[in-house]
C-alpha atoms as one frame of an Amber mdcrd trajectory, in Angstrom:
protein
   0.000   0.000   0.000   1.427   3.359  -0.971   1.318   6.362   1.274   1.315
   9.940   0.129   3.473  12.593   1.743   3.946  16.328   1.308   7.054  18.276
   0.373   7.088  22.074   0.279   9.699  24.195  -1.461  10.106  27.925  -2.036
  12.196  28.662  -5.087  11.238  32.126  -6.233   8.431  32.480  -8.745   6.204
  29.453  -8.241   5.345  29.377 -11.951   8.883  28.141 -12.611   8.909  25.585
  -9.803   6.079  23.325 -10.982   7.265  21.910 -14.301  10.553  20.361 -13.062
   8.612  18.162 -10.618   5.456  17.593 -12.645   4.574  14.319 -14.313   7.330
  12.273 -12.673   6.579   8.771 -11.377   5.280   9.004  -7.828   4.337  12.677
  -8.018   0.589  12.890  -7.430   0.149  16.646  -7.574   1.775  20.049  -7.289
   0.018  23.102  -5.938   1.335  26.658  -6.185   0.755  28.694  -3.077   2.031
  30.697  -0.159   3.553  29.640   3.147   5.682  30.864   6.011   3.839  34.082
   6.796   1.489  35.542   9.326  -1.538  36.571   7.234  -4.315  34.000   7.003
  -5.561  33.124   3.513  -3.474  35.778   1.717  -4.112  36.849  -1.858  -1.516
  37.176  -4.589  -1.890  40.952  -4.374  -0.981  40.801  -0.665   1.923  38.412
  -1.256   3.538  40.486  -3.986   3.939  43.420  -1.571   6.410  41.326   0.428
   4.738  42.409   3.666   2.970  39.174   4.694   6.035  37.062   5.490   4.883
  34.385   3.056   6.984  32.951   0.262   5.732  31.785  -3.089   6.024  28.014
  -2.812   5.030  24.718  -4.312   3.558  21.878  -2.302   4.146  18.467  -3.805
   2.125  15.361  -2.965   4.283  12.327  -3.621   4.625   8.623  -2.952   8.006
   8.091  -1.267   8.079   4.461  -2.423   8.211   5.694  -6.027   9.982   9.044
  -5.675  11.938   9.651  -2.494  12.284  12.897  -0.575  16.006  12.756  -1.352
  15.164  12.690  -5.060  12.936  15.731  -4.549  15.808  17.555  -2.839  18.197
  16.547  -5.613  15.742  18.060  -8.100  15.010  21.158  -6.000  18.535  22.540
  -5.588  19.333  22.896  -9.325  16.178  24.982  -9.846  17.418  27.859  -7.684
  20.269  30.203  -6.810  20.808  29.104  -3.212  23.136  32.062  -2.545  20.595
  34.829  -3.252  19.051  36.215  -0.053  17.058  38.934  -1.830  14.785  36.787
  -3.989  15.390  34.773  -7.130  16.653  36.167 -10.403  14.510  39.159 -11.503
  11.949  38.466  -8.767  13.098  40.500  -5.790  11.742  40.569  -2.265  11.245
  38.311   0.726   8.298  36.586  -0.962  10.742  35.110  -3.506  13.403  33.865
  -1.080  14.249  30.174  -1.154  13.401  27.701   1.581  12.796  24.049   2.215
   9.784  23.610   4.489  10.007  20.228   6.202   6.969  18.244   7.317   8.771
  15.544   9.320  11.990  15.151  11.281  13.264  12.834   8.549  12.691  15.552
   5.937  14.504  18.054   8.165  17.506  15.744   8.547  17.666  14.991   4.820
  17.335  18.682   3.932  20.081  19.676   6.375  22.342  16.944   5.036  21.728
  17.986   1.420  22.482  21.616   2.310  25.730  20.574   3.984  26.737  18.508
   0.950  26.073  21.509  -1.289  28.061  23.830   0.981  30.993  21.419   1.052
  30.906  20.857  -2.710  32.536  24.216  -3.431  30.071  24.770  -6.285  29.335
  28.304  -5.018  31.804  30.812  -3.615  29.065  32.730  -1.770  27.331  31.241
   1.294  24.228  29.116   0.855  21.312  31.119   2.299  18.388  28.788   1.531
  16.607  28.250   4.819  15.295  24.971   6.204  12.127  25.741   8.132   9.239
  23.833   9.692   6.226  23.618   7.418   3.402  25.926   8.378  -0.043  26.653
   6.973   0.020  26.426   3.176  -2.452  28.541   1.225  -3.286  27.564  -2.334
  -2.725  30.352  -4.829  -5.487  31.544  -7.099  -6.496  29.247  -9.963  -4.750
  31.402 -12.593  -1.418  30.488 -10.967  -1.966  26.706 -10.973  -0.211  24.777
 -13.772   0.817  28.081 -15.321   3.318  26.425 -17.657   0.540  24.292 -19.175
  -2.081  27.038 -19.423   0.272  29.756 -20.712   3.197  28.040 -22.429   4.450
  31.128 -24.276   4.315  33.373 -21.190   5.991  30.629 -19.153   8.794  30.267
 -21.695   9.304  34.030 -21.748   9.366  34.190 -17.927  12.071  31.523 -17.772
  14.168  33.226 -20.424  13.880  36.836 -19.259  14.211  36.052 -15.542  17.754
  34.753 -15.887  16.800  31.452 -14.235  17.683  29.250 -17.209  20.979  31.074
 -17.806  21.910  30.634 -14.149  20.968  26.949 -14.165  22.990  26.306 -17.326
  26.026  28.100 -15.920  25.974  26.764 -12.374  24.212  23.410 -12.363  24.886
  21.670 -15.673
């Protein structure tokens, strides 16, 4: 019998964080949303001010027997600039800062270990600033933000290109 678990990652613009995880074996769903802040049931308009404490995030429902949390972490890191404390790429502000939100002690331990491995790898000269935080209330973003890459493929492609995300990934992770 398979069991489903949650994984929550903040990696800047949530539009760009869905596709890398989507449609992989063992991934049952990905929801774009907001977490880590103080405002209950925030709107996108509130989030984009940077005043709520929330971060744009994705929450992944997965079957760890088919796709492990370690595999999720291994896929998460190369989607981001883990040294940028002011946001991600052209998206600036606290709402775009990176974080791994753990749901269990095992997730916390694996996340901390993966961060340490990255730090010790020497891949980046600047310090790794991605935070590892306990999961808190997750609020689903408005429908227009769900599966953005499928609904708006041209806008998604343009966002990836103009943001600098793909250039960074090619330079630093490939």
